[in-house]
Coordinates of C-alpha atoms in Angstrom, one line a residue:
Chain L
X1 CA 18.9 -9.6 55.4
X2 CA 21.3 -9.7 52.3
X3 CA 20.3 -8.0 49.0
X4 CA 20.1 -11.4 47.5
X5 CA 17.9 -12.3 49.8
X6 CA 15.6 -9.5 49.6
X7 CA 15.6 -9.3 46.0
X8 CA 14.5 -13.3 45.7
X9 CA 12.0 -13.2 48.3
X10 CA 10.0 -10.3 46.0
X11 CA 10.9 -12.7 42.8
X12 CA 9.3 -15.6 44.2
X13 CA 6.5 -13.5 45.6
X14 CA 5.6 -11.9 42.7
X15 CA 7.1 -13.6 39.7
X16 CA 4.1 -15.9 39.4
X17 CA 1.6 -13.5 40.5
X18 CA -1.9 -12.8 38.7
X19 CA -3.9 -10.0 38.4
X20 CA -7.5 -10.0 37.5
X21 CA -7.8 -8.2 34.0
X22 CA -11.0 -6.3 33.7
X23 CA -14.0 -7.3 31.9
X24 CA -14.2 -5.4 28.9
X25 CA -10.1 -5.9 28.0
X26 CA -11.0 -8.0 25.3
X27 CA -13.1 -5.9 23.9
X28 CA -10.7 -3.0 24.1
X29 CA -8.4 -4.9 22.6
X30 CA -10.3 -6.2 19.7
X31 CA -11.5 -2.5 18.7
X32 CA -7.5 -0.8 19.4
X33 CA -6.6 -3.9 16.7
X34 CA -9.2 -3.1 14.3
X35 CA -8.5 0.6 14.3
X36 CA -5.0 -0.5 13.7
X37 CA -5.6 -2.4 10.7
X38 CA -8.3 0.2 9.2
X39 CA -5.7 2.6 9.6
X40 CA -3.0 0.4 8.5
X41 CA -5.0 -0.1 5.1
X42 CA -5.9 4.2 4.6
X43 CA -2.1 4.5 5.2
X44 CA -1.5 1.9 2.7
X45 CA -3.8 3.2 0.2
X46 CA -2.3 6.8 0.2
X47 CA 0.9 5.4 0.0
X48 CA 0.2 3.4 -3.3
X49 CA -2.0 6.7 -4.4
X50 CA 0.0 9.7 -3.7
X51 CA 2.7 8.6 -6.5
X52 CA 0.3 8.1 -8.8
X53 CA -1.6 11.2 -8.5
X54 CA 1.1 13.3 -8.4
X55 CA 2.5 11.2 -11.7
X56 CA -1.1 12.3 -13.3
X57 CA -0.7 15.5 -12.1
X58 CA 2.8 15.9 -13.5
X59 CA 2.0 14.8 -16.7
X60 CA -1.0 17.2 -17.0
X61 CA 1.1 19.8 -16.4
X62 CA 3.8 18.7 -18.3
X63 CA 2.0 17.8 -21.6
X64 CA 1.8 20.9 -24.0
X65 CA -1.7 22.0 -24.6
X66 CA -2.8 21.3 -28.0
X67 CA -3.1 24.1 -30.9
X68 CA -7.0 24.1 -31.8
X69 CA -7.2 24.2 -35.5
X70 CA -10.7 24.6 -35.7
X71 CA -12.2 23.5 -39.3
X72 CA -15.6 25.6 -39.3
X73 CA -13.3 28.4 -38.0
X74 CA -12.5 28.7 -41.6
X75 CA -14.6 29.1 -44.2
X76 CA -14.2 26.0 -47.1
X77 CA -14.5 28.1 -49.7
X78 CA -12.0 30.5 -48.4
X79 CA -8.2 29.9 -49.6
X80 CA -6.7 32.8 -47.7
X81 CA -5.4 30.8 -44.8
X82 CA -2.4 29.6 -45.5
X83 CA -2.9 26.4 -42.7
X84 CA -6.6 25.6 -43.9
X85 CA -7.2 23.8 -47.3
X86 CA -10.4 22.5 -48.1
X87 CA -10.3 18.8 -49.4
X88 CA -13.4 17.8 -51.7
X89 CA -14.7 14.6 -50.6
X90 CA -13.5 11.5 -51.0
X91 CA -15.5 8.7 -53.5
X92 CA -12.5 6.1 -52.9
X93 CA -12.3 6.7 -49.2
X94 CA -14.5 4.1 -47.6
X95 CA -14.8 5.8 -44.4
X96 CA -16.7 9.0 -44.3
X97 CA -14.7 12.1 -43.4
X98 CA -11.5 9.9 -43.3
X99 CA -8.8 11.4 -46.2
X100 CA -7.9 9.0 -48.5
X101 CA -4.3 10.1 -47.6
X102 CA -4.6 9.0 -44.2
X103 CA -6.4 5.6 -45.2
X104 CA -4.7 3.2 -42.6
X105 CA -7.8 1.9 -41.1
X106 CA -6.5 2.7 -37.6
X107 CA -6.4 6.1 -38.1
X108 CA -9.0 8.7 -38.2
X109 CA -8.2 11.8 -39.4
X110 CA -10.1 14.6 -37.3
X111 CA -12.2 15.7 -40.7
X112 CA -15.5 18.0 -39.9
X113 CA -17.9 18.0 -42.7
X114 CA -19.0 21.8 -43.2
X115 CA -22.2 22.4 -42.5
X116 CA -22.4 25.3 -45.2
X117 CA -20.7 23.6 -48.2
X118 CA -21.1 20.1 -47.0
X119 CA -17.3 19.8 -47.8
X120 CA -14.6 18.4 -45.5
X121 CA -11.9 20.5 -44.2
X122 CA -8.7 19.4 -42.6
X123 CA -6.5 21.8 -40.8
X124 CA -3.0 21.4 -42.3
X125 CA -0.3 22.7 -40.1
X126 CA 2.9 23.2 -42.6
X127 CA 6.4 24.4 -41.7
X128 CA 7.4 27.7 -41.1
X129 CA 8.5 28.3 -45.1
X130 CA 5.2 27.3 -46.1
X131 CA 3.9 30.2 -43.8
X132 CA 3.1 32.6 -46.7
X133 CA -0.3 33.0 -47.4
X134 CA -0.3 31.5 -50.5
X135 CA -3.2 29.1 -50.6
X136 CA -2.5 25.3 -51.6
X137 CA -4.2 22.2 -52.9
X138 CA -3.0 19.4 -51.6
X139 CA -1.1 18.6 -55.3
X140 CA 0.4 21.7 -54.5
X141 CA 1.4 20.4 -50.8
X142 CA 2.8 17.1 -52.2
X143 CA 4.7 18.4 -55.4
X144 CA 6.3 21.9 -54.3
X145 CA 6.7 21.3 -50.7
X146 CA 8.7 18.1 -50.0
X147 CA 8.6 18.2 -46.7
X148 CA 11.7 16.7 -45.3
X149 CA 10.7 16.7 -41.4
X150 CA 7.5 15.3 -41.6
X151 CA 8.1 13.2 -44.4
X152 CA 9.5 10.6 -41.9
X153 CA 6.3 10.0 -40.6
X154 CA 4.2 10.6 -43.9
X155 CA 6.0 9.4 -46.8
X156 CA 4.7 9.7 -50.1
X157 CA 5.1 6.0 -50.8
X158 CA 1.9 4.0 -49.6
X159 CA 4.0 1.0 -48.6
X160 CA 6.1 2.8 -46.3
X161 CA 3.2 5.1 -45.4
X162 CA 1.3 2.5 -44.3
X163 CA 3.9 0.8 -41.9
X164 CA 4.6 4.5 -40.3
X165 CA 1.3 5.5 -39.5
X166 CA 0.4 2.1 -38.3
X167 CA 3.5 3.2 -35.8
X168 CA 1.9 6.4 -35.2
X169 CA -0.3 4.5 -32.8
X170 CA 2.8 4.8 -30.6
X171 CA 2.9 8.7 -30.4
X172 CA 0.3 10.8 -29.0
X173 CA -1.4 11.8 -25.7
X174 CA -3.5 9.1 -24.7
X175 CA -7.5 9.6 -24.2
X176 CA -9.6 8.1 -22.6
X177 CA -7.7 4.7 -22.2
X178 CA -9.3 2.2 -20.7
X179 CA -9.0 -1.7 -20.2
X180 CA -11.4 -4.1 -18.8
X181 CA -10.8 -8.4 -18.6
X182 CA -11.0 -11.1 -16.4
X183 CA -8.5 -11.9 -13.7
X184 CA -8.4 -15.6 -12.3
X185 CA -6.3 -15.9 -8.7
X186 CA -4.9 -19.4 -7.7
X187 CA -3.3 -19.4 -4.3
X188 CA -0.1 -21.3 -4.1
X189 CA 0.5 -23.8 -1.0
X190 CA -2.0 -23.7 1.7
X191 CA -0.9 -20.0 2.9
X192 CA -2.4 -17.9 0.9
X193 CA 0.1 -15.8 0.9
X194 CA 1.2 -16.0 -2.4
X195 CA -0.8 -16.3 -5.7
X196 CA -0.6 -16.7 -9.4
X197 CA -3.1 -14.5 -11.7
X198 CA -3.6 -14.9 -15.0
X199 CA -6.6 -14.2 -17.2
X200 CA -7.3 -12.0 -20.6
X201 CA -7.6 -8.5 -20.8
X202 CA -9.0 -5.6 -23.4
X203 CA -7.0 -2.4 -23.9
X204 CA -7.9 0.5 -25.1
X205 CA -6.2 3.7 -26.0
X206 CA -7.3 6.1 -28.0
X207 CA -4.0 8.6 -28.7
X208 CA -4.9 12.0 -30.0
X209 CA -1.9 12.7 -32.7
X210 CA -0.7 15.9 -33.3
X211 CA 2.1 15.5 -35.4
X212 CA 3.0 17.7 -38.5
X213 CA 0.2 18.5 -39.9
X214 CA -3.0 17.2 -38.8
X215 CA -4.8 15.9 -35.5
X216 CA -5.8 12.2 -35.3
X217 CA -7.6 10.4 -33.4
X218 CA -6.1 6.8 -33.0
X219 CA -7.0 4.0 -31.0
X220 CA -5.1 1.4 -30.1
X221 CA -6.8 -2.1 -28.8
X222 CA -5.0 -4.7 -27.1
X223 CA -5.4 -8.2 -25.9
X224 CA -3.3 -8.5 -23.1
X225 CA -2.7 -12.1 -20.9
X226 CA -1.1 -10.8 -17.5
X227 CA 0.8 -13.7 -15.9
X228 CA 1.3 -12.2 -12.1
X229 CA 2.4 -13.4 -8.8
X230 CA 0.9 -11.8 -5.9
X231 CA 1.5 -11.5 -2.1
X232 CA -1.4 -11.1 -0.2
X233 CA -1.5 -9.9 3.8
X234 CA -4.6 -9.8 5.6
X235 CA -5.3 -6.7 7.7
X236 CA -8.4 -7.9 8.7
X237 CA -11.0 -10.8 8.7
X238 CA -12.6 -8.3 6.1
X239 CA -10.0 -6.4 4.4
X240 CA -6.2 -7.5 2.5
X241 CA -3.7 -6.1 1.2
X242 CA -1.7 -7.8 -2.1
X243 CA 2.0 -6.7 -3.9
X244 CA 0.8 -8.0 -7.7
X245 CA 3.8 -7.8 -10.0
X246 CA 4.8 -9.6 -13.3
X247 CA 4.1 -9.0 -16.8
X248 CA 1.7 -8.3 -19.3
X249 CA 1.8 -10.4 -22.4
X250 CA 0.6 -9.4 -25.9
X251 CA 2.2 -7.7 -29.0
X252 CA 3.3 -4.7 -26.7
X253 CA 4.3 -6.5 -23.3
X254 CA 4.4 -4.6 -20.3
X255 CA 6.2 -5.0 -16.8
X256 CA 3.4 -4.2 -13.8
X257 CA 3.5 -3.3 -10.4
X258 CA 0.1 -3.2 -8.6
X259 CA -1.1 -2.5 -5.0
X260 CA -4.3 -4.1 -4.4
X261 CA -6.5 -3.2 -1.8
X262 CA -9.9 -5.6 -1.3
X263 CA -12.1 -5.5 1.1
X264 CA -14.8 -8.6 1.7
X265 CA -18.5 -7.5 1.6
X266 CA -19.6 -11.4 2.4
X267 CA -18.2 -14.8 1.9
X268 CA -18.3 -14.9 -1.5
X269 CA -17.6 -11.6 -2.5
X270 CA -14.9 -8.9 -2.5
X271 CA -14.7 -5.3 -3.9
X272 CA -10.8 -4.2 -5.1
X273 CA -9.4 -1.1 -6.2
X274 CA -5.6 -1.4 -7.5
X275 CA -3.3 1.5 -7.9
X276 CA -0.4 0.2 -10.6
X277 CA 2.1 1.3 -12.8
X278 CA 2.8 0.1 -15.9
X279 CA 6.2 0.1 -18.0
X280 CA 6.0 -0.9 -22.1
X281 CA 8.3 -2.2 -23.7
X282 CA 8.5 -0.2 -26.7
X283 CA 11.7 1.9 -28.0
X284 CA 8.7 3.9 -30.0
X285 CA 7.1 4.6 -27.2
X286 CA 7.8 8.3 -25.9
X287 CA 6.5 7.8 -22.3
X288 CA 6.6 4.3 -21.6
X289 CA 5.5 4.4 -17.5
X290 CA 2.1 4.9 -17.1
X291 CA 0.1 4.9 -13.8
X292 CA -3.7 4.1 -13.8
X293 CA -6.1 2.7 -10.9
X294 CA -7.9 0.0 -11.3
X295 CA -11.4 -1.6 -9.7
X296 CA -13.7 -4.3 -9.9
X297 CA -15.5 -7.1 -7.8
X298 CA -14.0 -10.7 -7.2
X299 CA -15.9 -14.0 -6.6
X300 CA -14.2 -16.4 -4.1
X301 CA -15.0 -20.2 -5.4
X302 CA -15.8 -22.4 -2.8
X303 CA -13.8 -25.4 -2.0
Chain M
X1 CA 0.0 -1.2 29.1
X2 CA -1.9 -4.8 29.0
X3 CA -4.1 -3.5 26.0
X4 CA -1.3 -2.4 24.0
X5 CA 0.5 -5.2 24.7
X6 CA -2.0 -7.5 23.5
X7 CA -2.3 -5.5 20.4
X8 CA 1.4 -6.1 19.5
X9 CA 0.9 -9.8 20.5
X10 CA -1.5 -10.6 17.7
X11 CA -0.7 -8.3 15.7
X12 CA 2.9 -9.9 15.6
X13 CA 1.9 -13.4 16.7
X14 CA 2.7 -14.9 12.9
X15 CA 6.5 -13.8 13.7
X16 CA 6.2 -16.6 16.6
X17 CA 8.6 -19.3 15.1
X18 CA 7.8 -22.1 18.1
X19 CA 11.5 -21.7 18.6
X20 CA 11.8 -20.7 22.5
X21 CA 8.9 -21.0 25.0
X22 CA 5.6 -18.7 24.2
X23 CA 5.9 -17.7 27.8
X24 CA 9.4 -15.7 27.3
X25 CA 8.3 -14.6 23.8
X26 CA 5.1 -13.0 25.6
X27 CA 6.9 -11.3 28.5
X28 CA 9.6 -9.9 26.0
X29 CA 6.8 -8.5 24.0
X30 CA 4.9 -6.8 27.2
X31 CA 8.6 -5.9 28.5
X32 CA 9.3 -4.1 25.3
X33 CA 5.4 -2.5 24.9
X34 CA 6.0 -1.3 28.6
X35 CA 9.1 0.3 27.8
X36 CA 8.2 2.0 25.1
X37 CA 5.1 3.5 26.9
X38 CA 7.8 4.4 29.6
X39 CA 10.1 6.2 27.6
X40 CA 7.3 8.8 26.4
X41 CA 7.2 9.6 29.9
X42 CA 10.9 10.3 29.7
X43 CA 11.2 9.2 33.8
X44 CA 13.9 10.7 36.0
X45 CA 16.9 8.3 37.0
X46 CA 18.5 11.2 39.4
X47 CA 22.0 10.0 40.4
X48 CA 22.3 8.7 44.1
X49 CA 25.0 7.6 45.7
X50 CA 25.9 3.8 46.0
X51 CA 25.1 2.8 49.1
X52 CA 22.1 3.1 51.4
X53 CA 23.9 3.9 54.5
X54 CA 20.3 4.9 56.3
X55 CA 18.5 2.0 54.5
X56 CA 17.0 -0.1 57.5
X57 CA 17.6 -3.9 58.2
X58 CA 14.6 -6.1 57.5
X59 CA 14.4 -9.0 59.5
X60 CA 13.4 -12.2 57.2
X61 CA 10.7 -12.5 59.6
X62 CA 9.2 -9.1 58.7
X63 CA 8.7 -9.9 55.1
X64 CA 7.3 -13.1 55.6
X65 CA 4.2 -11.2 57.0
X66 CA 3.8 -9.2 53.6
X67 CA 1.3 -10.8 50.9
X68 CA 1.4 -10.4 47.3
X69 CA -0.5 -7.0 47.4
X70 CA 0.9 -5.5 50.1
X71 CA 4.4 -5.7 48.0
X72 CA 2.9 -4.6 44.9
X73 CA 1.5 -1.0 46.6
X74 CA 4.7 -0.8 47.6
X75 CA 6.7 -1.2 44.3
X76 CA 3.5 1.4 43.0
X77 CA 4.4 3.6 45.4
X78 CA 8.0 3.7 44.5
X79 CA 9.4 6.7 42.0
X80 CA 9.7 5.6 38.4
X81 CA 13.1 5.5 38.1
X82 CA 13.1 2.8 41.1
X83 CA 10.5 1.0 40.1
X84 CA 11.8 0.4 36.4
X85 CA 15.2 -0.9 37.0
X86 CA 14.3 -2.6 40.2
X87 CA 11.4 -4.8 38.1
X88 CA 13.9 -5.2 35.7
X89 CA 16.5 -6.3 37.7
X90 CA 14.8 -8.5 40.4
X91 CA 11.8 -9.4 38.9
X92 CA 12.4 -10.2 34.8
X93 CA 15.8 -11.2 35.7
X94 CA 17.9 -8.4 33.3
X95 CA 21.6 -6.8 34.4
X96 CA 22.8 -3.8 34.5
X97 CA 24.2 -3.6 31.3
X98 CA 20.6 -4.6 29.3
X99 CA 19.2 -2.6 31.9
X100 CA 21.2 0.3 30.5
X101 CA 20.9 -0.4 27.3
X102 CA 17.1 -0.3 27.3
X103 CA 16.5 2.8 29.2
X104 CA 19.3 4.6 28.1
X105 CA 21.3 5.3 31.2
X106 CA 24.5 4.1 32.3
X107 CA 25.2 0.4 34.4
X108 CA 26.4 2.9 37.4
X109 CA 22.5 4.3 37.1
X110 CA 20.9 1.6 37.4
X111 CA 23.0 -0.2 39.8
X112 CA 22.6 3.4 41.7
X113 CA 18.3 2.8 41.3
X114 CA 18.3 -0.2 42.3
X115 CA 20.0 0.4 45.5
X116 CA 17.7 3.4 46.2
X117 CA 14.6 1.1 45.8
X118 CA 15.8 -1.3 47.7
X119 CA 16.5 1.4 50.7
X120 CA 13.1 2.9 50.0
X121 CA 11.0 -0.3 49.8
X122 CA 12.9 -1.4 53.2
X123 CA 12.1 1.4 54.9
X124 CA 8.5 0.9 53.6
X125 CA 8.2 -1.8 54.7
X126 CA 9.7 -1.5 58.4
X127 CA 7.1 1.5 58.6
X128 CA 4.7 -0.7 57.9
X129 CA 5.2 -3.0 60.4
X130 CA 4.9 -0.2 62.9
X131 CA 1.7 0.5 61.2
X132 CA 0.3 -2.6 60.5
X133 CA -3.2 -1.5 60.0
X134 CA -2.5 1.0 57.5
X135 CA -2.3 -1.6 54.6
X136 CA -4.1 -4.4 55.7

């Protein structure tokens, strides 16, 4: 018998041959391919969330720490510090413990009413040649020591002051920010692959400002309109993956890159958490990426 | 082997395009899985020489006597080496040269496999014919 032979007699022997697969195969395979996608979704996850830790983490420990200039450190009555003058209260201010100075109503200068005199303080941080300890009023401040650095960002001329501390919203560690909105999906074409989300959006940072002189505390609110397209892959009947990228529209617009990661509790609903990064498009702004995670719930409309 | 294959199948099945036959696109997929499983068990393709000189002549008659089973314990009972290339060669259809390429050995190996399979599953199979009972 030739090789040809031999080798076509096994072919059409076995070639259509069948084995009987065991019972429980399916099962096996239906719990391997679960695993799979469970894991698939973790891996995914810690992909998306490493980066931004590690951005949060650099940033900690890149930030300086902040100089305490603690008010009720120093006595009000006492002048001997050169970096602590007491400023009698306000009657034109029309916020309590807010300098008529700083009167933008976005800012809030850091103020503590002392318990002992009831009189505001302000911890003044001047330049090195106004280190003596030669105690000031704040006439003194503004007449003797023009203040050529600073003066950028607090010019004596209320106009002009105005417009710069309004941009001082830009500068500053954030705290606290926060956002919260609506989010609307609409799946393009019948694959549900790809989607369009749009909704409305409140913003809120609250910047702590430590410029020159003083510490602020200055929010910032935004409404934002993100206009995003999304692809979405399903790892499982329960759980999906999404890309959401696009922009952010509102007086500050923002470019966005999100991961989403849902997972269906029933029909209806869904729970989401969503890594992202952020990039504003601001010149003023001195760190414009930003990296936050976000979460909420998501209501599927029925057909 | 089957389980992982059928992993890969649905896990993959949306890159079907309905462009060949589901049949080929199935076997390539449990072809490849296979492999891959293989490879991790980094099998031993020893180099023999060409020819079988003591490789026994099987009378067509002989064979014809073998059912489905039968053949199948004897591919099983063949070294991995053989078994590989000679169900690649003979039974999915590949050559020496894709043969090569997907287990990493040269055309001269797996021609050199092959061979020794066939020698081995001939003998085989003329001892079974002495010993008919043995796997009936």
């Amino acid at each position: 018998m030739r090789e040809k032979e031999f080798d076509q007699f096994f072919r059409d022997k076995l070639t259509e041959h069948s084995s009987p697969v065991p019972e429980d195969m399916w099962q096996r395979i239906q719990g391997k391919k679960d695993d799979r996608r469970a894991l698939a979704f973790w891996w995914w996850g810690l992909g998306a969330g490493l980066p931004i830790i590690g951005l949060l983490i650099a940033k900690m420990l890149i930030t300086p720490a902040i100089p305490s200039k603690t008010p009720a450190a120093t006595p009000a009555t006492s002048h001997t510090t050169s970096n602590t003058h007491p400023v009698a209260p306000s009657t034109t201010s029309t916020t309590p413990g807010r300098h008529p100075k700083f009167s933008n109503k976005n800012l809030t200068t850091p103020y503590t009413p002392d318990t002992a005199q009831n009189t505001p303080t302000v911890t003044l941080e001047t330049t090195q040649r106004q280190s003596s300890h030669h105690p000031l009023t704040l006439a003194d401040l503004k007449n003797k020591f023009p203040i050529k650095a600073p003066a950028s960002k607090f010019p004596r001329d209320s106009a002009k002051n105005k417009k710069t501390l309004a941009n001082l919203d830009l500068y500053g560690s954030p705290d606290n920010p926060y956002n919260a909105g609506l989010r609307l999906l609409i799946p393009l074409g019948n694959g549900k692959k790809f989607s369009v989300i749009t909704g409305v959006q409140y913003t809120s940072v609250n910047r702590k400002v430590h410029r020159d002189s003083a510490r602020f505390q200055n929010p910032r609110h935004l409404i934002e309109v993100p206009l995003l397209l999304s692809y979405t892959k399903e790892l499982s009947p329960t759980k999906s993956i999404s890309i959401n990228t696009g922009v952010f529209l509102s007086n500050q617009s923002s470019l966005y890159l999100g991961l989403n990661l849902q997972k269906r509790l029933d029909p209806s609903w869904s729970v989401y958490a969503e890594p992202y990064y952020r990039y504003l498009f601001s010149r003023k702004e001195p760190s414009p990426l930003s990296a936050a995670l976000s979460f909420g719930v998501r209501y599927t409309f029925k057909k | 082997m089957l389980q992982e294959s059928f992993v890969r199948i649905f896990s993959f099945i949306n890159q079907y395009r309905s462009e060949g036959s589901l049949e080929g696109w199935l076997r390539k997929i449990v072809v490849n899985c296979c492999l891959n499983i293989i490879r991790k068990r980094k099998p031993s393709f020893s180099e023999i020489d060409e020819e079988q000189p003591n490789a026994p002549s099987i009378a067509p008659q002989a064979l014809s006597t073998l059912d489905e089973d039968q053949l199948l314990k004897l591919i099983a009972a063949l070294p991995d080496g053989y078994r590989l290339v000679f169900n690649l060669y003979v039974l999915e259809g590949y050559d020496h040269n894709e043969i090569g390429e997907m287990l990493n050995i040269t055309a001269g190996t797996s021609r050199s496999q092959l061979s020794k399979a066939r020698g081995l599953l001939k003998t085989q199979i003329e001892n079974l014919q002495k010993l008919p009972n043995k796997y009936a």
